[in-house]
Coordinates of C-alpha atoms in Angstrom, one line a residue:
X26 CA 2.7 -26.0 7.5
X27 CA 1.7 -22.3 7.8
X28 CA 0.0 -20.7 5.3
X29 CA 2.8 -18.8 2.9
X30 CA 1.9 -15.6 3.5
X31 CA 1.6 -16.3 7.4
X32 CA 6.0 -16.0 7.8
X33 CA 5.3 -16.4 12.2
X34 CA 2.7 -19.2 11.8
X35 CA -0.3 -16.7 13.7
X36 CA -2.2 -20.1 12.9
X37 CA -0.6 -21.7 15.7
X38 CA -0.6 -19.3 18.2
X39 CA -4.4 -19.0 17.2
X40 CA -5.0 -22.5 17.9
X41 CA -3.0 -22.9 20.8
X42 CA -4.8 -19.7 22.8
X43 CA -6.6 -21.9 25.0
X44 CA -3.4 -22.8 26.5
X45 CA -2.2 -19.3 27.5
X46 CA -4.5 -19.3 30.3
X47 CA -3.3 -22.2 32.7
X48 CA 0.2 -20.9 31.6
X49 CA -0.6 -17.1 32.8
X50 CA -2.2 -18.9 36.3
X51 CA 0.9 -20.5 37.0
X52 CA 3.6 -17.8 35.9
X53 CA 1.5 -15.5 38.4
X54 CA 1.5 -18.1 41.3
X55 CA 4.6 -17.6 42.8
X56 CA 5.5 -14.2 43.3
X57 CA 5.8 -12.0 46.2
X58 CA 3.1 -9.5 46.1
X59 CA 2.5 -6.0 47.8
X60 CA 0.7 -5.7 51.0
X61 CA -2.4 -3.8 52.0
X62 CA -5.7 -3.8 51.7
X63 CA -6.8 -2.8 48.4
X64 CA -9.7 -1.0 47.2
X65 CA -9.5 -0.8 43.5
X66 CA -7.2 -1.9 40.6
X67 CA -5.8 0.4 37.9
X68 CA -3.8 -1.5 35.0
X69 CA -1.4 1.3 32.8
X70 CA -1.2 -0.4 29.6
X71 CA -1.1 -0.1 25.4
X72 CA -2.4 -1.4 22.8
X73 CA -2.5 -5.3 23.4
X74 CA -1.8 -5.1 26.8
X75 CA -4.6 -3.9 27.9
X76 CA -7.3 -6.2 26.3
X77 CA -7.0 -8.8 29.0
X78 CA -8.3 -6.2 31.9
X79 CA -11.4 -5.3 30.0
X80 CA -12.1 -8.9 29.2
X81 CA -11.5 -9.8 33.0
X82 CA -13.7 -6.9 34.2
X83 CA -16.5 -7.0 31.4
X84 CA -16.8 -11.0 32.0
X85 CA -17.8 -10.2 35.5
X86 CA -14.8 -11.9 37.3
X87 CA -13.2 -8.6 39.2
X88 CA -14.7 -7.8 42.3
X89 CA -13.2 -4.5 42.4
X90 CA -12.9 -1.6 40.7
X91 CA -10.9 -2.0 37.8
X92 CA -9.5 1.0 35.4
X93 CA -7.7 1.1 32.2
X94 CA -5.4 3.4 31.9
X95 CA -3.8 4.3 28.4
X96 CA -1.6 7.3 28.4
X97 CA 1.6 8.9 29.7
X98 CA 1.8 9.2 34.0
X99 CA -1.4 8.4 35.9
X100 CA -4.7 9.7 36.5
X101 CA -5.2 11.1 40.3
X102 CA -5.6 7.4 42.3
X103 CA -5.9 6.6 46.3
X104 CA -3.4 5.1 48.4
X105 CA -5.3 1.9 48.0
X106 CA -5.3 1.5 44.6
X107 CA -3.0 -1.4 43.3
X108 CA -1.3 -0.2 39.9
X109 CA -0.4 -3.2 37.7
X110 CA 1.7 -1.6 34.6
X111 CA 1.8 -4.0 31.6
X112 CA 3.6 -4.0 28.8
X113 CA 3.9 -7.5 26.3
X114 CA 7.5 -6.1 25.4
X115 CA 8.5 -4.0 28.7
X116 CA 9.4 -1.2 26.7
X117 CA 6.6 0.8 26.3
X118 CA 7.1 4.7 26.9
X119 CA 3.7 5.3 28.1
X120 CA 3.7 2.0 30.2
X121 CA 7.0 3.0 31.7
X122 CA 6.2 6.4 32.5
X123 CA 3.6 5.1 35.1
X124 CA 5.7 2.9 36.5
X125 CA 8.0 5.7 37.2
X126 CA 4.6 8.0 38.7
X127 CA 3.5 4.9 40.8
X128 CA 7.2 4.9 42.4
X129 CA 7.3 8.7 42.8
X130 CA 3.9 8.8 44.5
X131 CA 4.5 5.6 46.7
X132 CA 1.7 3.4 45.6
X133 CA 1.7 -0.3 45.7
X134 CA 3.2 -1.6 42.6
X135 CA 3.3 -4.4 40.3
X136 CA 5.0 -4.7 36.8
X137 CA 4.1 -7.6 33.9
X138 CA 6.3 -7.8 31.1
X139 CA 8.1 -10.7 29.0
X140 CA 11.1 -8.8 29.9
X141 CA 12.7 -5.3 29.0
X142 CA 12.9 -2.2 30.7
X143 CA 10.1 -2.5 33.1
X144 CA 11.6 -6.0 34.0
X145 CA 14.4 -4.6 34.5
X146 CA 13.2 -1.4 36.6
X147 CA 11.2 -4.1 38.9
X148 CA 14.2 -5.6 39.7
X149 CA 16.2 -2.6 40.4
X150 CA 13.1 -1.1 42.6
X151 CA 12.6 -4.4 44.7
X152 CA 8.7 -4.1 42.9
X153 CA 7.0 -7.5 42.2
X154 CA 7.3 -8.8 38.1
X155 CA 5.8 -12.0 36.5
X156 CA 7.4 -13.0 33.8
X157 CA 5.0 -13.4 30.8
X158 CA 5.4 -17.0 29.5
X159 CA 5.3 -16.1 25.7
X160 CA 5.4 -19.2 23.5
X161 CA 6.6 -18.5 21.1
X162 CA 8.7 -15.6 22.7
X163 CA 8.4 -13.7 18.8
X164 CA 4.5 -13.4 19.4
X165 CA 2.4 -9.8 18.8
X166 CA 1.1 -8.6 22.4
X167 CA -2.6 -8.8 20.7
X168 CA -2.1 -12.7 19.9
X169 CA -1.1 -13.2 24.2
X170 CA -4.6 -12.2 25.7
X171 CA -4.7 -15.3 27.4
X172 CA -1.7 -15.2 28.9
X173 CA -2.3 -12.1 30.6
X174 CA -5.9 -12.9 31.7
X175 CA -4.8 -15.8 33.6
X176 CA -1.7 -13.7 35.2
X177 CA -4.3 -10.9 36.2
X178 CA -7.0 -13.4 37.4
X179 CA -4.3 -15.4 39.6
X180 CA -3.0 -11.9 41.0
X181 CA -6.1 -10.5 41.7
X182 CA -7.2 -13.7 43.2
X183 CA -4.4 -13.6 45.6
X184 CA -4.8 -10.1 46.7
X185 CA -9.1 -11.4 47.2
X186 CA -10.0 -8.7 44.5
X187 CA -12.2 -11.3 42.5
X188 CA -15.6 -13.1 42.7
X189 CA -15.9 -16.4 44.4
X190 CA -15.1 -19.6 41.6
X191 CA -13.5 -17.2 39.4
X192 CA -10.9 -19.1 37.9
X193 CA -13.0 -22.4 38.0
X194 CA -15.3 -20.4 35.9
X195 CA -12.9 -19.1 33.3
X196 CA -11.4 -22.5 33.0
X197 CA -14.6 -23.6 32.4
X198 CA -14.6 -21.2 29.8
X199 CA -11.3 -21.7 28.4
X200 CA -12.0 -26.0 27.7
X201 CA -15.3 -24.9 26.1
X202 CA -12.7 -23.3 23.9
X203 CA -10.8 -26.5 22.9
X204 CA -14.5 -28.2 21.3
X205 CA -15.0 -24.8 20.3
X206 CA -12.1 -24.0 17.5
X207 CA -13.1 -26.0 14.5
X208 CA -16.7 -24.0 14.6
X209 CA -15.0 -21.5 15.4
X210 CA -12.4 -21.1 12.4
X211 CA -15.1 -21.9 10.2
X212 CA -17.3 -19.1 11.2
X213 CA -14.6 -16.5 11.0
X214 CA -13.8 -17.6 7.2
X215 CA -17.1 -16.8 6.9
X216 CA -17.1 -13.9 8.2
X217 CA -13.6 -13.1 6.3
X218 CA -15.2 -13.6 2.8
X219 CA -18.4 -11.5 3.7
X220 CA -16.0 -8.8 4.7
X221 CA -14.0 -8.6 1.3
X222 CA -13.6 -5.6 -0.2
X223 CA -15.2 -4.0 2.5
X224 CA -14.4 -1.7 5.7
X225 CA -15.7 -3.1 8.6
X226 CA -17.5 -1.2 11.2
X227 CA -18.7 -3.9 14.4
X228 CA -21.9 -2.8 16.4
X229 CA -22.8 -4.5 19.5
X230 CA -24.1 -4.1 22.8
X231 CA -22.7 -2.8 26.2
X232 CA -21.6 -6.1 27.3
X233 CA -19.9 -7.2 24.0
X234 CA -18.2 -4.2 23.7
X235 CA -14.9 -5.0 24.8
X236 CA -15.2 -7.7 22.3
X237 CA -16.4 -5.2 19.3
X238 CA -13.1 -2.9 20.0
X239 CA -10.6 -5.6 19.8
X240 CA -12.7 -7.3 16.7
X241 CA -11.8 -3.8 15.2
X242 CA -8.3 -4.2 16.7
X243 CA -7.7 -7.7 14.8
X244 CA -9.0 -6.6 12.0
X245 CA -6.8 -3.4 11.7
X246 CA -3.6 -5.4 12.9
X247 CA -3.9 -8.8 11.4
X248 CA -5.6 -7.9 8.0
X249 CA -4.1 -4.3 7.8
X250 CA -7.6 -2.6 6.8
X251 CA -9.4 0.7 8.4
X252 CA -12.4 -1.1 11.0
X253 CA -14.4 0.9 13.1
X254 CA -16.5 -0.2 16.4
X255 CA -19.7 1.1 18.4
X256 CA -21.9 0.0 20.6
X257 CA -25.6 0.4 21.4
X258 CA -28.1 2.2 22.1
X259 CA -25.5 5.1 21.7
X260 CA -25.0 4.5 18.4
X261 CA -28.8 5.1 17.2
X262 CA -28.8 8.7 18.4
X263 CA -25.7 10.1 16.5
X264 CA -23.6 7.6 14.5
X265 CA -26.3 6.0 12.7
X266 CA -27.2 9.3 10.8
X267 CA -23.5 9.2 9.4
X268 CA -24.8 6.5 7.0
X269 CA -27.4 8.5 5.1
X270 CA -24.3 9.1 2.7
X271 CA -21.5 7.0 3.0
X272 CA -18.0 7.3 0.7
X273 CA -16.6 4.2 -0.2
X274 CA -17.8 0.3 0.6
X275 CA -18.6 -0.7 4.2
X276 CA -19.9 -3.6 6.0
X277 CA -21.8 -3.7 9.3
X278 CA -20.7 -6.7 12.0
X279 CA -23.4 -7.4 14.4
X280 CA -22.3 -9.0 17.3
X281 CA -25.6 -10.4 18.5
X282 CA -26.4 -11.7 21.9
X283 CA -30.1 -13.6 22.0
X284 CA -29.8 -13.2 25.4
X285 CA -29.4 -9.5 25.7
X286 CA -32.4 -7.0 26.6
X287 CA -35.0 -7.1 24.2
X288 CA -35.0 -3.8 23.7
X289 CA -31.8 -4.2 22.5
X290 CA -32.6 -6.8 20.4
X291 CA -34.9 -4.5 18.8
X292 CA -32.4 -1.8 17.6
X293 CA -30.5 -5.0 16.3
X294 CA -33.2 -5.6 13.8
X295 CA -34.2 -1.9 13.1
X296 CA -31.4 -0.8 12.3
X297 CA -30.2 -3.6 10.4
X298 CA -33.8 -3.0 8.3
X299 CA -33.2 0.6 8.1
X300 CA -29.7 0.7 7.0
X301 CA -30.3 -2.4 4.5
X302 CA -33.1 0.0 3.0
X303 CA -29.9 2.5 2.2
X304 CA -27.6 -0.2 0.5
X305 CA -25.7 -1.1 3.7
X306 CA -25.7 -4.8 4.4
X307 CA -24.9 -6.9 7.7
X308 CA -23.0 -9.6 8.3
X309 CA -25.0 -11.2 12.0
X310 CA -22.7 -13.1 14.1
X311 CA -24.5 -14.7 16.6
X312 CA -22.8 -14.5 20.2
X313 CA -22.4 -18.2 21.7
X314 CA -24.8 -19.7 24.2
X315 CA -23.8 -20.3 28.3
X316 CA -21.7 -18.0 30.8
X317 CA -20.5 -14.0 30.3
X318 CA -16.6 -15.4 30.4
X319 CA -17.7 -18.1 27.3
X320 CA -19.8 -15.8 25.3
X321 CA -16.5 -13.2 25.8
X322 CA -14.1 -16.1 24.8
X323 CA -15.8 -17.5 22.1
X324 CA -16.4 -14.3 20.3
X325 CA -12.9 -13.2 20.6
X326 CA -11.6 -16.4 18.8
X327 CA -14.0 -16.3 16.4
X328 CA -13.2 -12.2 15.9
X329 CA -9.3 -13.7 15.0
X330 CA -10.1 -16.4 12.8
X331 CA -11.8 -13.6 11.0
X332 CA -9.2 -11.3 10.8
X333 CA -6.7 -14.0 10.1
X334 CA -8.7 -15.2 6.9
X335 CA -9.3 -11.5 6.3
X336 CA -5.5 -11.4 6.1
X337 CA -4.9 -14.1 3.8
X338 CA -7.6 -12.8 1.7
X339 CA -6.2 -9.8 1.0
X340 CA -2.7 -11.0 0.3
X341 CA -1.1 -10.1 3.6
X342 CA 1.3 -11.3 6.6
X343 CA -1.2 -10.9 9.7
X344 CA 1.3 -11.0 11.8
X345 CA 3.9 -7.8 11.2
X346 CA 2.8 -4.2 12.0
X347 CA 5.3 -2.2 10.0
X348 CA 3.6 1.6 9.9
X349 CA 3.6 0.7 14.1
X350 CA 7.3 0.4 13.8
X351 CA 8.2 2.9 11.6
X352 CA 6.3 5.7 14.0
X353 CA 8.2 4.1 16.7
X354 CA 11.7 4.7 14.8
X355 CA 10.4 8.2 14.6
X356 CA 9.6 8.7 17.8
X357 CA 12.5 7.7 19.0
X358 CA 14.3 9.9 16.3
X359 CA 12.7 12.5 17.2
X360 CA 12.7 12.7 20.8
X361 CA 17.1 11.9 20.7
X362 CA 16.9 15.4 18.5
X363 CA 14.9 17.3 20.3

């Protein structure tokens, strides 16, 4: 049984990520895709639905250019860029307005959606869809990452836009995940205690840093509290000066690879020393051992057990986003009013 507070069981769908990967593979299998020969990838996409690009590109699986984009229309692209627009719900303004600038400028066109508008326009437009197979169907966008890596990987794969092996590898990945879990849960309640009463901020290096914004994602989401994310060496020459007088309690999350460049490593530990010195204390969380794609894995689950138990801890539902949907009633409101 789910915790009390937890009324759409986000323990479940926690536990059963590993599966969302195989399930995103096969849902993206199937379906007729664009032709040409494609240069570079740009994926329009909000809040959730863009996490499982950057995981795919910063894991090292993409063999082409791949861009985020996170706003209204689209940035100036070539011919031979592939847009993939993604939206969890299909009904994302900002996601839909690209779809409509892909179509008015001609470019080759995918849409990924569990249904909606963008569904919807795929279908009347002829333009390629796959079907996100959300289970449960009443899941937040955030708690589906795995679904849409394995759709992206499997359509990038088909269109040979990614490195040789690449799914073998983040299979590999994903059943490291399975034996992983228990560890895993048990290290974020950790981590959730340490972080009690606190504002998080997470720190890491360039190639966690995907990892660091959605750990600051979770935690603002699931546990409802302000969390803030950097990444170094940027970080030593401006934001760490911020701390010299700080308003209110904070808590540093180091997300620390052993195997990063010792130089690196070094600004770890100094700054950890320096801001200890000023009453600022770290919790360390020590990135797993063996391949990019399982280091990026494992430190995502581990980054929503944290926030999960963060959630409980605090007294509330991790799963609901009410101030989210409360702008979008406004939105709405206002835009019908003028």
């Amino acid at each position: 049984m789910p915790h009390p507070l937890d009324t759409l069981d986000m323990e479940s769908i926690i536990c059963g990520w590993p599966g969302q990967f195989s399930a995103g593979i096969s849902a993206a299998g199937s379906v007729a895709l664009p032709g040409g020969d494609f240069r570079q990838v740009l994926l329009a996409g909000m809040g959730g639905s863009w996490m499982a690009a950057a995981v795919l590109r910063d894991a090292g699986l993409i063999a082409a250019p791949l861009r985020i984009h996170r706003s209204y229309g689209l940035p100036a692209i070539d011919q031979d860029t592939l847009v993939v627009a993604y939206s969890f719900s299909g009904n994302t303004e900002e996601t839909l307005s690209a779809y409509d600038a892909a179509r008015g400028a001609g470019l080759p066109l995918v849409g990924v959606s569990f249904g909606g508008q963008l569904q919807q326009r795929c279908q009347r437009d002829g333009v390629p869809h796959i079907r996100i197979p959300a289970d449960p169907p009443h899941m937040q966008p955030r708690s589906a990452t795995g679904y849409g890596i394995g759709i992206l990987l499997r359509l990038l794969s088909r269109l040979s836009l990614t490195v040789p092996g690449a799914e073998a590898m983040l299979l590999r990945a994903v059943e490291r995940l399975q034996t992983f879990m228990p560890a895993a849960r048990e290290q974020g309640r950790q981590i959730a205690q340490e972080l009690y009463g606190n504002t998080p901020v997470v720190y890491s290096a360039p190639a966690m840093a995907t990892a660091a914004r959605i750990w600051k994602i979770k935690l603002n989401e699931n546990a409802k509290t302000p969390a803030f994310w950097n990444v170094f060496p940027e970080l030593n020459h401006n934001e760490m000066i911020g701390w010299t007088r700080r308003f209110g309690p904070f808590r540093l999350v180091m997300l620390l690879d052993a195997e990063d460049d010792p130089r690196i490593l070094a600004r770890f530990r100094i700054t950890q020393q320096i801001l200890a010195e000023h009453g600022l204390q770290s919790t360390v969380f020590n990135v797993p051992e063996g391949s990019l794609p399982e280091k990026l894995l494992s430190t995502l689950l581990v980054g929503d057990w944290a926030s999960y138990e963060l959630a409980l801890l605090v007294g509330v539902d991790p799963s609901p986003v009410q101030l989210v949907e409360e702008f979008k009633l406004r939105m709405r409101s206002q835009v019908a009013g003028g």
